[in-house]
Amino acid sequence: MANTPGDAVGPAIRDRRARPLRDLRISVTDRCNFRCGYCMPREVFGPGHAFLPRSELLSYEELGRLVRVFADLGVSKVRLTGGEPLLRRDLDALVSLVASTPGITDVALTTNGSLLAVHAQRLRDAGLHRVTVSLDSLDPAVFAAMGDTKVPLSKVLDGIAAAAGAGLAPVKLNTVLRRGMNEAGLLDLVEFARDGGYVLRCIEYMDVGTTNGWGPSEVVSSAEVLGRIAAVHPAEPVAPGRPGEVARRWRYLDGRGEFGLISSVSMPFCSTCTRARLTAVGELYTCLFATHGRDLRALLRGGIDDAALHAAIAAIWGARDDRYSELRGAGTADLPKPEMSYLGG
Ligand code: SAM
Ligand code: SF4
Ligand code: SF4
């Protein structure tokens, strides 16, 4: 049976900055049915782009084994992401494997929501605890432009409702605001979330990867977002629910819910970052902006035993010193950076 959030958290290994390893984000595919310009611009991820062949992806069996070892090292929270994770066949089977791993108390999914209406109940039954749906606009034309997709907005809205109906509540909604593109719709998203009992989280547009043409002038800062929301619905800060939480939480004073601000550009949170990332081919990255990953698949397919795998991952985390967002600037401008769709957002 699946564990439930809130179970006791055991000891964890620590990196060179004394940050424990608590969260594992697993990218289950590099494919996606959207082409959000900030993530997978169509000019780069068009018909000529070579996505990974299936044989390259970690199997669910391999992932299950890795999750067991990561749990032994202190991970209690796993998030499945991508690419679009619901494009991977039978994702509920993976959810079930992860949720039944001793020590894993929280299993979450980040999705663009387009296939969620079909899968929400099965995922919940398999042991999924939480879901985050990316939603950049409630205006169908703006939604289509931001996602560069023909999937209608209504599919995503159905997915959000299905997730809430299946008990995956409160559903979180991730919104990336881009200056001049979807910023005008912020307050519509606020009302939608308040009415539906969802938690809206506004993410600052980040300089991940090298293909999105990011520039600081396109970032709508969390300070600005807070000002705009609080002018209509006064709010007060809420203490973090747990150490390492990336969103700063705010509660509406009228009692109708809360929202979050993820400010990796304007207010980096590297000092409390407890996240490791696993790509679909099994490379372990210790930072969203790390220049390279470590090939765990080669170890798995080379026949390594659990004790040696445990030691290898412990050594990688023990050597971790990443804090890209705190250093962001001239010194980091020319670093090679992996794409978010590959690494797993
Ligand atoms: N396809 C799924 C989705 O969109 O929810 C999961 C993968 S996506 C890479 C995960 C999250 O990363 C999404 O919420 C997306 O908005 C966010 N994201 C992607 N590129 C980003 C960027 N350049 N800056 C900030 N957030 C970004
Ligand atoms: Fe796909 Fe998610 Fe990236 Fe958009 S943000 S292109 S939905 S992986
Ligand atoms: Fe963590 Fe790296 Fe992001 Fe800093 S830049 S919060 S270390 S993933």
mmCIF file of C-alpha atoms and ligand atoms in Angstrom:
data_model
loop_
_atom_site.group_PDB
_atom_site.id
_atom_site.type_symbol
_atom_site.label_atom_id
_atom_site.label_comp_id
_atom_site.label_asym_id
_atom_site.label_seq_id
_atom_site.Cartn_x
_atom_site.Cartn_y
_atom_site.Cartn_z
ATOM 1 C CA MET A 1 0.000 0.000 0.000
ATOM 2 C CA ALA A 2 1.181 3.547 -0.670
ATOM 3 C CA ASN A 3 2.642 5.669 2.085
ATOM 4 C CA THR A 4 0.959 8.957 2.898
ATOM 5 C CA PRO A 5 2.471 12.460 2.997
ATOM 6 C CA GLY A 6 3.601 13.452 6.467
ATOM 7 C CA ASP A 7 5.208 10.121 7.357
ATOM 8 C CA ALA A 8 8.402 10.559 9.348
ATOM 9 C CA VAL A 9 11.418 11.545 7.256
ATOM 10 C CA GLY A 10 14.585 9.531 7.886
ATOM 11 C CA PRO A 11 18.241 10.591 7.807
ATOM 12 C CA ALA A 12 19.736 11.744 4.515
ATOM 13 C CA ILE A 13 23.196 12.181 3.069
ATOM 14 C CA ARG A 14 24.375 15.783 2.741
ATOM 15 C CA ASP A 15 26.273 17.676 0.078
ATOM 16 C CA ARG A 16 29.253 20.001 0.562
ATOM 17 C CA ARG A 17 26.883 22.769 1.629
ATOM 18 C CA ALA A 18 25.153 20.497 4.167
ATOM 19 C CA ARG A 19 22.015 20.227 2.043
ATOM 20 C CA PRO A 20 20.280 16.858 2.441
ATOM 21 C CA LEU A 21 19.077 14.800 -0.513
ATOM 22 C CA ARG A 22 15.292 14.745 -0.131
ATOM 23 C CA ASP A 23 13.636 15.128 -3.523
ATOM 24 C CA LEU A 24 14.061 13.252 -6.758
ATOM 25 C CA ARG A 25 12.607 14.535 -10.019
ATOM 26 C CA ILE A 26 12.381 11.883 -12.676
ATOM 27 C CA SER A 27 11.972 12.771 -16.334
ATOM 28 C CA VAL A 28 10.197 9.803 -17.905
ATOM 29 C CA THR A 29 10.333 11.078 -21.490
ATOM 30 C CA ASP A 30 11.871 13.897 -23.521
ATOM 31 C CA ARG A 31 8.804 14.057 -25.794
ATOM 32 C CA CYS A 32 5.949 16.512 -25.546
ATOM 33 C CA ASN A 33 2.739 17.340 -27.399
ATOM 34 C CA PHE A 34 3.220 21.074 -26.695
ATOM 35 C CA ARG A 35 5.956 23.391 -27.917
ATOM 36 C CA CYS A 36 5.977 26.107 -25.243
ATOM 37 C CA GLY A 37 8.375 28.746 -26.532
ATOM 38 C CA TYR A 38 10.139 29.042 -23.161
ATOM 39 C CA CYS A 39 10.859 25.314 -23.071
ATOM 40 C CA MET A 40 10.748 23.543 -26.473
ATOM 41 C CA PRO A 41 10.644 26.191 -29.203
ATOM 42 C CA ARG A 42 9.356 24.663 -32.434
ATOM 43 C CA GLU A 43 12.269 26.053 -34.465
ATOM 44 C CA VAL A 44 14.536 23.711 -32.504
ATOM 45 C CA PHE A 45 12.146 20.897 -31.537
ATOM 46 C CA GLY A 46 10.560 20.600 -34.999
ATOM 47 C CA PRO A 47 10.167 17.601 -37.312
ATOM 48 C CA GLY A 48 13.945 17.323 -37.658
ATOM 49 C CA HIS A 49 14.571 16.911 -33.932
ATOM 50 C CA ALA A 50 15.704 13.432 -32.907
ATOM 51 C CA PHE A 51 13.921 12.355 -29.755
ATOM 52 C CA LEU A 52 15.266 9.467 -27.715
ATOM 53 C CA PRO A 53 14.443 5.957 -28.938
ATOM 54 C CA ARG A 54 12.501 3.855 -26.440
ATOM 55 C CA SER A 55 15.420 1.497 -25.772
ATOM 56 C CA GLU A 56 17.416 4.429 -24.435
ATOM 57 C CA LEU A 57 14.863 5.244 -21.732
ATOM 58 C CA LEU A 58 15.178 3.743 -18.290
ATOM 59 C CA SER A 59 12.620 0.964 -17.902
ATOM 60 C CA TYR A 60 10.167 1.070 -15.006
ATOM 61 C CA GLU A 61 12.090 -1.808 -13.458
ATOM 62 C CA GLU A 62 15.307 0.224 -13.596
ATOM 63 C CA LEU A 63 13.535 3.281 -12.235
ATOM 64 C CA GLY A 64 11.990 1.262 -9.409
ATOM 65 C CA ARG A 65 15.421 0.018 -8.408
ATOM 66 C CA LEU A 66 16.923 3.504 -8.470
ATOM 67 C CA VAL A 67 14.063 4.922 -6.404
ATOM 68 C CA ARG A 68 14.677 2.248 -3.748
ATOM 69 C CA VAL A 69 18.331 3.243 -3.528
ATOM 70 C CA PHE A 70 17.512 6.961 -3.479
ATOM 71 C CA ALA A 71 14.995 6.337 -0.681
ATOM 72 C CA ASP A 72 17.742 4.597 1.303
ATOM 73 C CA LEU A 73 19.827 7.758 0.881
ATOM 74 C CA GLY A 74 17.103 10.001 2.287
ATOM 75 C CA VAL A 75 14.749 10.817 -0.600
ATOM 76 C CA SER A 76 11.126 10.913 0.561
ATOM 77 C CA LYS A 77 9.556 12.849 -2.294
ATOM 78 C CA VAL A 78 9.471 11.866 -5.951
ATOM 79 C CA ARG A 79 8.088 13.962 -8.793
ATOM 80 C CA LEU A 80 7.458 12.497 -12.235
ATOM 81 C CA THR A 81 7.952 14.972 -15.033
ATOM 82 C CA GLY A 82 9.361 15.333 -18.544
ATOM 83 C CA GLY A 83 8.780 16.278 -21.386
ATOM 84 C CA GLU A 84 5.144 15.384 -20.982
ATOM 85 C CA PRO A 85 5.065 12.443 -18.560
ATOM 86 C CA LEU A 86 1.589 11.292 -19.568
ATOM 87 C CA LEU A 87 2.938 10.444 -23.021
ATOM 88 C CA ARG A 88 4.815 7.550 -21.400
ATOM 89 C CA ARG A 89 2.711 4.406 -21.585
ATOM 90 C CA ASP A 90 1.216 2.985 -18.368
ATOM 91 C CA LEU A 91 2.582 5.707 -16.149
ATOM 92 C CA ASP A 92 0.287 4.449 -13.382
ATOM 93 C CA ALA A 93 2.445 1.303 -13.177
ATOM 94 C CA LEU A 94 5.469 3.476 -12.379
ATOM 95 C CA VAL A 95 3.456 5.520 -9.876
ATOM 96 C CA SER A 96 2.486 2.320 -8.131
ATOM 97 C CA LEU A 97 6.118 1.137 -7.974
ATOM 98 C CA VAL A 98 7.320 4.445 -6.577
ATOM 99 C CA ALA A 99 4.442 4.888 -4.115
ATOM 100 C CA SER A 100 5.021 1.458 -2.623
ATOM 101 C CA THR A 101 8.753 2.061 -2.058
ATOM 102 C CA PRO A 102 9.549 2.167 1.677
ATOM 103 C CA GLY A 103 10.514 5.714 2.684
ATOM 104 C CA ILE A 104 8.735 7.437 -0.211
ATOM 105 C CA THR A 105 5.944 9.452 1.372
ATOM 106 C CA ASP A 106 5.031 11.833 -1.429
ATOM 107 C CA VAL A 107 4.594 11.061 -5.127
ATOM 108 C CA ALA A 108 3.744 13.983 -7.393
ATOM 109 C CA LEU A 109 3.317 14.584 -11.114
ATOM 110 C CA THR A 110 3.901 17.691 -13.222
ATOM 111 C CA THR A 111 1.918 17.668 -16.450
ATOM 112 C CA ASN A 112 0.605 19.992 -19.120
ATOM 113 C CA GLY A 113 -2.803 18.491 -18.321
ATOM 114 C CA SER A 114 -3.785 17.635 -21.891
ATOM 115 C CA LEU A 115 -4.155 13.906 -21.133
ATOM 116 C CA LEU A 116 -5.013 14.190 -17.469
ATOM 117 C CA ALA A 117 -8.780 13.781 -17.755
ATOM 118 C CA VAL A 118 -8.225 10.286 -19.133
ATOM 119 C CA HIS A 119 -5.648 9.249 -16.540
ATOM 120 C CA ALA A 120 -6.410 11.107 -13.277
ATOM 121 C CA GLN A 121 -8.422 8.408 -11.516
ATOM 122 C CA ARG A 122 -6.060 5.592 -12.490
ATOM 123 C CA LEU A 123 -3.067 7.597 -11.285
ATOM 124 C CA ARG A 124 -4.790 8.331 -8.002
ATOM 125 C CA ASP A 125 -5.681 4.666 -7.566
ATOM 126 C CA ALA A 126 -2.042 3.757 -8.242
ATOM 127 C CA GLY A 127 -0.941 5.926 -5.304
ATOM 128 C CA LEU A 128 -0.263 9.380 -6.759
ATOM 129 C CA HIS A 129 -0.606 11.999 -4.019
ATOM 130 C CA ARG A 130 -0.430 15.299 -5.864
ATOM 131 C CA VAL A 131 -0.513 16.830 -9.303
ATOM 132 C CA THR A 132 0.731 20.123 -10.693
ATOM 133 C CA VAL A 133 -0.758 21.261 -13.986
ATOM 134 C CA SER A 134 0.946 23.890 -16.097
ATOM 135 C CA LEU A 135 -1.532 26.523 -17.212
ATOM 136 C CA ASP A 136 -0.262 29.760 -18.700
ATOM 137 C CA SER A 137 -3.526 31.380 -19.751
ATOM 138 C CA LEU A 138 -7.314 31.059 -19.675
ATOM 139 C CA ASP A 139 -7.629 32.867 -22.979
ATOM 140 C CA PRO A 140 -7.751 30.154 -25.688
ATOM 141 C CA ALA A 141 -5.725 32.217 -28.169
ATOM 142 C CA VAL A 142 -3.028 33.126 -25.657
ATOM 143 C CA PHE A 143 -2.960 29.555 -24.353
ATOM 144 C CA ALA A 144 -2.440 28.265 -27.905
ATOM 145 C CA ALA A 145 0.319 30.800 -28.548
ATOM 146 C CA MET A 146 2.175 30.132 -25.278
ATOM 147 C CA GLY A 147 2.031 26.353 -25.724
ATOM 148 C CA ASP A 148 2.326 26.507 -29.522
ATOM 149 C CA THR A 149 -0.173 23.668 -29.571
ATOM 150 C CA LYS A 150 -3.436 22.669 -31.225
ATOM 151 C CA VAL A 151 -4.625 20.915 -28.065
ATOM 152 C CA PRO A 152 -7.650 22.945 -26.961
ATOM 153 C CA LEU A 153 -7.544 24.721 -23.610
ATOM 154 C CA SER A 154 -10.747 22.877 -22.662
ATOM 155 C CA LYS A 155 -8.816 19.577 -22.498
ATOM 156 C CA VAL A 156 -6.484 21.008 -19.885
ATOM 157 C CA LEU A 157 -9.368 22.484 -17.891
ATOM 158 C CA ASP A 158 -11.115 19.081 -17.997
ATOM 159 C CA GLY A 159 -7.898 17.496 -16.772
ATOM 160 C CA ILE A 160 -7.668 19.883 -13.834
ATOM 161 C CA ALA A 161 -11.286 19.177 -12.852
ATOM 162 C CA ALA A 162 -10.761 15.420 -13.213
ATOM 163 C CA ALA A 163 -7.677 15.545 -10.988
ATOM 164 C CA ALA A 164 -9.545 17.435 -8.281
ATOM 165 C CA GLY A 165 -12.494 15.044 -8.647
ATOM 166 C CA ALA A 166 -10.176 12.055 -8.256
ATOM 167 C CA GLY A 167 -8.925 13.412 -4.933
ATOM 168 C CA LEU A 168 -5.605 14.805 -6.135
ATOM 169 C CA ALA A 169 -6.436 18.020 -4.327
ATOM 170 C CA PRO A 170 -5.394 20.686 -3.945
ATOM 171 C CA VAL A 171 -4.299 20.754 -7.560
ATOM 172 C CA LYS A 172 -1.446 23.187 -8.120
ATOM 173 C CA LEU A 173 -1.341 25.302 -11.259
ATOM 174 C CA ASN A 174 2.048 26.410 -12.599
ATOM 175 C CA THR A 175 2.086 29.618 -14.609
ATOM 176 C CA VAL A 176 5.144 31.053 -16.318
ATOM 177 C CA LEU A 177 4.514 34.718 -17.041
ATOM 178 C CA ARG A 178 6.216 36.198 -20.082
ATOM 179 C CA ARG A 179 6.284 39.935 -20.456
ATOM 180 C CA GLY A 180 3.906 41.059 -23.179
ATOM 181 C CA MET A 181 2.556 37.565 -23.854
ATOM 182 C CA ASN A 182 0.335 36.274 -21.042
ATOM 183 C CA GLU A 183 0.929 38.713 -18.195
ATOM 184 C CA ALA A 184 -2.394 40.470 -18.807
ATOM 185 C CA GLY A 185 -4.244 37.271 -17.866
ATOM 186 C CA LEU A 186 -2.741 36.970 -14.381
ATOM 187 C CA LEU A 187 -5.821 38.084 -12.484
ATOM 188 C CA ASP A 188 -8.094 35.753 -14.491
ATOM 189 C CA LEU A 189 -5.881 32.884 -13.387
ATOM 190 C CA VAL A 190 -6.061 34.130 -9.803
ATOM 191 C CA GLU A 191 -9.881 34.112 -9.843
ATOM 192 C CA PHE A 192 -10.010 30.717 -11.566
ATOM 193 C CA ALA A 193 -7.760 29.219 -8.905
ATOM 194 C CA ARG A 194 -9.638 30.808 -6.008
ATOM 195 C CA ASP A 195 -12.996 29.642 -7.363
ATOM 196 C CA GLY A 196 -11.811 26.100 -8.018
ATOM 197 C CA GLY A 197 -9.814 25.628 -4.810
ATOM 198 C CA TYR A 198 -6.530 25.349 -6.745
ATOM 199 C CA VAL A 199 -3.149 26.744 -5.713
ATOM 200 C CA LEU A 200 -1.751 29.062 -8.367
ATOM 201 C CA ARG A 201 2.046 29.253 -8.500
ATOM 202 C CA CYS A 202 3.675 31.905 -10.626
ATOM 203 C CA ILE A 203 7.134 30.899 -11.819
ATOM 204 C CA GLU A 204 9.640 33.470 -12.984
ATOM 205 C CA TYR A 205 10.711 32.772 -16.550
ATOM 206 C CA MET A 206 14.132 31.124 -16.208
ATOM 207 C CA ASP A 207 17.226 30.965 -18.376
ATOM 208 C CA VAL A 208 17.159 27.167 -18.576
ATOM 209 C CA GLY A 209 18.682 25.557 -21.653
ATOM 210 C CA THR A 210 20.060 27.466 -24.604
ATOM 211 C CA THR A 211 17.182 27.416 -27.091
ATOM 212 C CA ASN A 212 14.481 29.685 -25.659
ATOM 213 C CA GLY A 213 16.228 32.987 -26.346
ATOM 214 C CA TRP A 214 15.707 34.035 -22.728
ATOM 215 C CA GLY A 215 16.389 37.616 -21.764
ATOM 216 C CA PRO A 216 15.796 39.405 -18.448
ATOM 217 C CA SER A 217 13.373 41.851 -20.072
ATOM 218 C CA GLU A 218 10.856 39.017 -20.526
ATOM 219 C CA VAL A 219 10.840 38.077 -16.836
ATOM 220 C CA VAL A 220 7.869 39.264 -14.794
ATOM 221 C CA SER A 221 9.285 39.368 -11.280
ATOM 222 C CA SER A 222 7.567 37.771 -8.296
ATOM 223 C CA ALA A 223 7.551 41.187 -6.608
ATOM 224 C CA GLU A 224 5.467 42.565 -9.447
ATOM 225 C CA VAL A 225 3.138 39.553 -9.410
ATOM 226 C CA LEU A 226 2.647 39.889 -5.667
ATOM 227 C CA GLY A 227 1.867 43.575 -6.006
ATOM 228 C CA ARG A 228 -0.746 42.933 -8.682
ATOM 229 C CA ILE A 229 -2.461 40.111 -6.800
ATOM 230 C CA ALA A 230 -2.382 41.755 -3.378
ATOM 231 C CA ALA A 231 -3.843 44.979 -4.798
ATOM 232 C CA VAL A 232 -7.031 43.032 -5.532
ATOM 233 C CA HIS A 233 -6.892 40.316 -2.866
ATOM 234 C CA PRO A 234 -4.790 41.262 0.167
ATOM 235 C CA ALA A 235 -2.580 38.411 1.327
ATOM 236 C CA GLU A 236 -0.097 37.487 4.051
ATOM 237 C CA PRO A 237 2.954 35.191 3.892
ATOM 238 C CA VAL A 238 2.649 31.602 5.088
ATOM 239 C CA ALA A 239 5.553 29.730 6.683
ATOM 240 C CA PRO A 240 7.017 27.017 4.433
ATOM 241 C CA GLY A 241 5.282 23.652 4.776
ATOM 242 C CA ARG A 242 8.636 21.876 4.809
ATOM 243 C CA PRO A 243 12.335 22.701 4.424
ATOM 244 C CA GLY A 244 13.436 23.064 0.817
ATOM 245 C CA GLU A 245 10.038 24.211 -0.480
ATOM 246 C CA VAL A 246 10.667 26.214 -3.643
ATOM 247 C CA ALA A 247 7.534 28.369 -3.646
ATOM 248 C CA ARG A 248 7.082 31.216 -1.200
ATOM 249 C CA ARG A 249 3.496 30.854 -0.062
ATOM 250 C CA TRP A 250 0.917 33.594 0.427
ATOM 251 C CA ARG A 251 -2.568 33.253 1.943
ATOM 252 C CA TYR A 252 -5.517 35.439 0.950
ATOM 253 C CA LEU A 253 -6.773 37.390 3.955
ATOM 254 C CA ASP A 254 -10.372 36.574 3.039
ATOM 255 C CA GLY A 255 -9.629 32.891 3.703
ATOM 256 C CA ARG A 256 -10.156 31.779 0.110
ATOM 257 C CA GLY A 257 -6.960 29.855 -0.396
ATOM 258 C CA GLU A 258 -3.340 30.624 -1.135
ATOM 259 C CA PHE A 259 -0.876 31.153 -3.974
ATOM 260 C CA GLY A 260 2.852 30.648 -4.441
ATOM 261 C CA LEU A 261 5.713 32.546 -6.013
ATOM 262 C CA ILE A 262 8.722 30.733 -7.448
ATOM 263 C CA SER A 263 11.434 33.315 -7.798
ATOM 264 C CA SER A 264 14.530 31.534 -8.987
ATOM 265 C CA VAL A 265 15.683 34.612 -10.895
ATOM 266 C CA SER A 266 15.007 37.396 -8.391
ATOM 267 C CA MET A 267 15.324 35.458 -5.104
ATOM 268 C CA PRO A 268 17.381 32.278 -5.563
ATOM 269 C CA PHE A 269 16.797 29.454 -3.099
ATOM 270 C CA CYS A 270 19.930 27.372 -3.675
ATOM 271 C CA SER A 271 20.867 27.298 -0.004
ATOM 272 C CA THR A 272 17.887 25.068 0.747
ATOM 273 C CA CYS A 273 17.847 23.091 -2.496
ATOM 274 C CA THR A 274 17.447 19.391 -1.749
ATOM 275 C CA ARG A 275 16.603 18.211 -5.285
ATOM 276 C CA ALA A 276 18.301 15.740 -7.591
ATOM 277 C CA ARG A 277 17.154 15.176 -11.155
ATOM 278 C CA LEU A 278 17.218 12.053 -13.245
ATOM 279 C CA THR A 279 16.917 12.336 -17.025
ATOM 280 C CA ALA A 280 14.921 9.842 -19.050
ATOM 281 C CA VAL A 281 18.165 8.069 -19.972
ATOM 282 C CA GLY A 282 19.292 7.847 -16.374
ATOM 283 C CA GLU A 283 21.747 10.705 -15.992
ATOM 284 C CA LEU A 284 21.820 12.175 -12.518
ATOM 285 C CA TYR A 285 21.977 15.983 -12.366
ATOM 286 C CA THR A 286 22.510 17.735 -9.064
ATOM 287 C CA CYS A 287 21.256 21.113 -10.346
ATOM 288 C CA LEU A 288 18.826 22.346 -12.994
ATOM 289 C CA PHE A 289 21.735 24.239 -14.479
ATOM 290 C CA ALA A 290 24.480 21.629 -14.063
ATOM 291 C CA THR A 291 26.743 21.357 -17.099
ATOM 292 C CA HIS A 292 26.643 17.560 -17.162
ATOM 293 C CA GLY A 293 24.999 14.551 -15.535
ATOM 294 C CA ARG A 294 26.328 11.237 -14.263
ATOM 295 C CA ASP A 295 25.391 8.116 -16.160
ATOM 296 C CA LEU A 296 23.561 5.833 -13.736
ATOM 297 C CA ARG A 297 22.112 3.768 -16.592
ATOM 298 C CA ALA A 298 25.579 2.561 -17.527
ATOM 299 C CA LEU A 299 26.056 1.397 -13.953
ATOM 300 C CA LEU A 300 22.663 -0.340 -13.899
ATOM 301 C CA ARG A 301 23.121 -2.035 -17.251
ATOM 302 C CA GLY A 302 26.712 -2.933 -16.333
ATOM 303 C CA GLY A 303 25.415 -5.125 -13.506
ATOM 304 C CA ILE A 304 26.289 -3.015 -10.449
ATOM 305 C CA ASP A 305 24.936 -4.314 -7.137
ATOM 306 C CA ASP A 306 22.787 -2.212 -4.797
ATOM 307 C CA ALA A 307 25.559 -1.478 -2.302
ATOM 308 C CA ALA A 308 27.886 -0.137 -4.994
ATOM 309 C CA LEU A 309 25.041 1.857 -6.585
ATOM 310 C CA HIS A 310 24.244 3.350 -3.194
ATOM 311 C CA ALA A 311 27.907 4.314 -2.740
ATOM 312 C CA ALA A 312 28.136 5.819 -6.240
ATOM 313 C CA ILE A 313 25.097 8.059 -5.741
ATOM 314 C CA ALA A 314 26.233 9.013 -2.237
ATOM 315 C CA ALA A 315 29.592 10.088 -3.677
ATOM 316 C CA ILE A 316 27.939 12.234 -6.350
ATOM 317 C CA TRP A 317 25.669 13.991 -3.854
ATOM 318 C CA GLY A 318 28.499 14.290 -1.319
ATOM 319 C CA ALA A 319 30.572 16.229 -3.872
ATOM 320 C CA ARG A 320 27.691 18.547 -4.832
ATOM 321 C CA ASP A 321 28.435 22.254 -4.607
ATOM 322 C CA ASP A 322 25.905 23.661 -7.134
ATOM 323 C CA ARG A 323 24.226 27.019 -6.612
ATOM 324 C CA TYR A 324 23.741 28.363 -10.110
ATOM 325 C CA SER A 325 20.893 30.760 -9.369
ATOM 326 C CA GLU A 326 22.877 32.448 -6.632
ATOM 327 C CA LEU A 327 25.813 32.922 -8.983
ATOM 328 C CA ARG A 328 23.779 33.771 -12.096
ATOM 329 C CA GLY A 329 25.459 36.527 -14.058
ATOM 330 C CA ALA A 330 28.567 37.130 -16.088
ATOM 331 C CA GLY A 331 30.374 34.057 -14.756
ATOM 332 C CA THR A 332 27.571 31.700 -15.759
ATOM 333 C CA ALA A 333 26.518 33.238 -19.065
ATOM 334 C CA ASP A 334 28.489 30.909 -21.333
ATOM 335 C CA LEU A 335 28.025 27.650 -19.472
ATOM 336 C CA PRO A 336 26.527 24.772 -21.485
ATOM 337 C CA LYS A 337 23.071 24.137 -20.028
ATOM 338 C CA PRO A 338 20.734 21.183 -20.562
ATOM 339 C CA GLU A 339 17.209 21.761 -21.873
ATOM 340 C CA MET A 340 14.436 21.606 -19.290
ATOM 341 C CA SER A 341 12.360 19.210 -21.392
ATOM 342 C CA TYR A 342 15.320 16.806 -21.372
ATOM 343 C CA LEU A 343 16.296 17.264 -17.774
ATOM 344 C CA GLY A 344 12.808 17.328 -16.309
ATOM 345 C CA GLY A 345 11.347 20.557 -14.948
HETATM 346 N N1 SAM B 1 5.262 18.972 -19.568
HETATM 347 C C1 SAM B 1 4.992 19.105 -18.188
HETATM 348 C C2 SAM B 1 4.458 20.472 -17.867
HETATM 349 O O1 SAM B 1 4.565 21.367 -18.702
HETATM 350 O O2 SAM B 1 3.941 20.624 -16.770
HETATM 351 C C3 SAM B 1 6.185 18.791 -17.299
HETATM 352 C C4 SAM B 1 7.536 19.260 -17.741
HETATM 353 S S1 SAM B 1 7.760 21.026 -17.783
HETATM 354 C C5 SAM B 1 9.444 21.151 -18.297
HETATM 355 C C6 SAM B 1 7.783 21.411 -16.055
HETATM 356 C C7 SAM B 1 7.566 22.840 -15.680
HETATM 357 O O3 SAM B 1 8.664 23.602 -16.134
HETATM 358 C C8 SAM B 1 6.328 23.480 -16.264
HETATM 359 O O4 SAM B 1 5.507 23.982 -15.243
HETATM 360 C C9 SAM B 1 6.882 24.612 -17.114
HETATM 361 O O5 SAM B 1 6.036 25.720 -17.109
HETATM 362 C C10 SAM B 1 8.201 24.896 -16.456
HETATM 363 N N2 SAM B 1 9.159 25.544 -17.334
HETATM 364 C C11 SAM B 1 9.612 25.105 -18.525
HETATM 365 N N3 SAM B 1 10.489 25.989 -19.048
HETATM 366 C C12 SAM B 1 10.600 26.998 -18.145
HETATM 367 C C13 SAM B 1 11.340 28.224 -18.113
HETATM 368 N N4 SAM B 1 12.165 28.570 -19.095
HETATM 369 N N5 SAM B 1 11.206 29.008 -17.027
HETATM 370 C C14 SAM B 1 10.384 28.665 -16.013
HETATM 371 N N6 SAM B 1 9.658 27.540 -15.993
HETATM 372 C C15 SAM B 1 9.758 26.715 -17.053
HETATM 373 FE FE1 SF4 B 2 6.076 20.486 -22.983
HETATM 374 FE FE2 SF4 B 2 5.963 21.097 -20.423
HETATM 375 FE FE3 SF4 B 2 7.966 22.009 -21.923
HETATM 376 FE FE4 SF4 B 2 5.548 22.990 -22.341
HETATM 377 S S1 SF4 B 2 6.758 23.180 -20.444
HETATM 378 S S2 SF4 B 2 6.968 22.281 -23.933
HETATM 379 S S3 SF4 B 2 4.274 21.250 -21.907
HETATM 380 S S4 SF4 B 2 7.596 19.900 -21.442
HETATM 381 FE FE1 SF4 B 3 18.912 24.054 -6.830
HETATM 382 FE FE2 SF4 B 3 20.543 24.555 -8.876
HETATM 383 FE FE3 SF4 B 3 18.120 25.690 -8.818
HETATM 384 FE FE4 SF4 B 3 20.041 26.499 -7.111
HETATM 385 S S1 SF4 B 3 20.065 26.710 -9.341
HETATM 386 S S2 SF4 B 3 17.892 26.062 -6.598
HETATM 387 S S3 SF4 B 3 21.094 24.543 -6.711
HETATM 388 S S4 SF4 B 3 18.560 23.475 -8.980
#
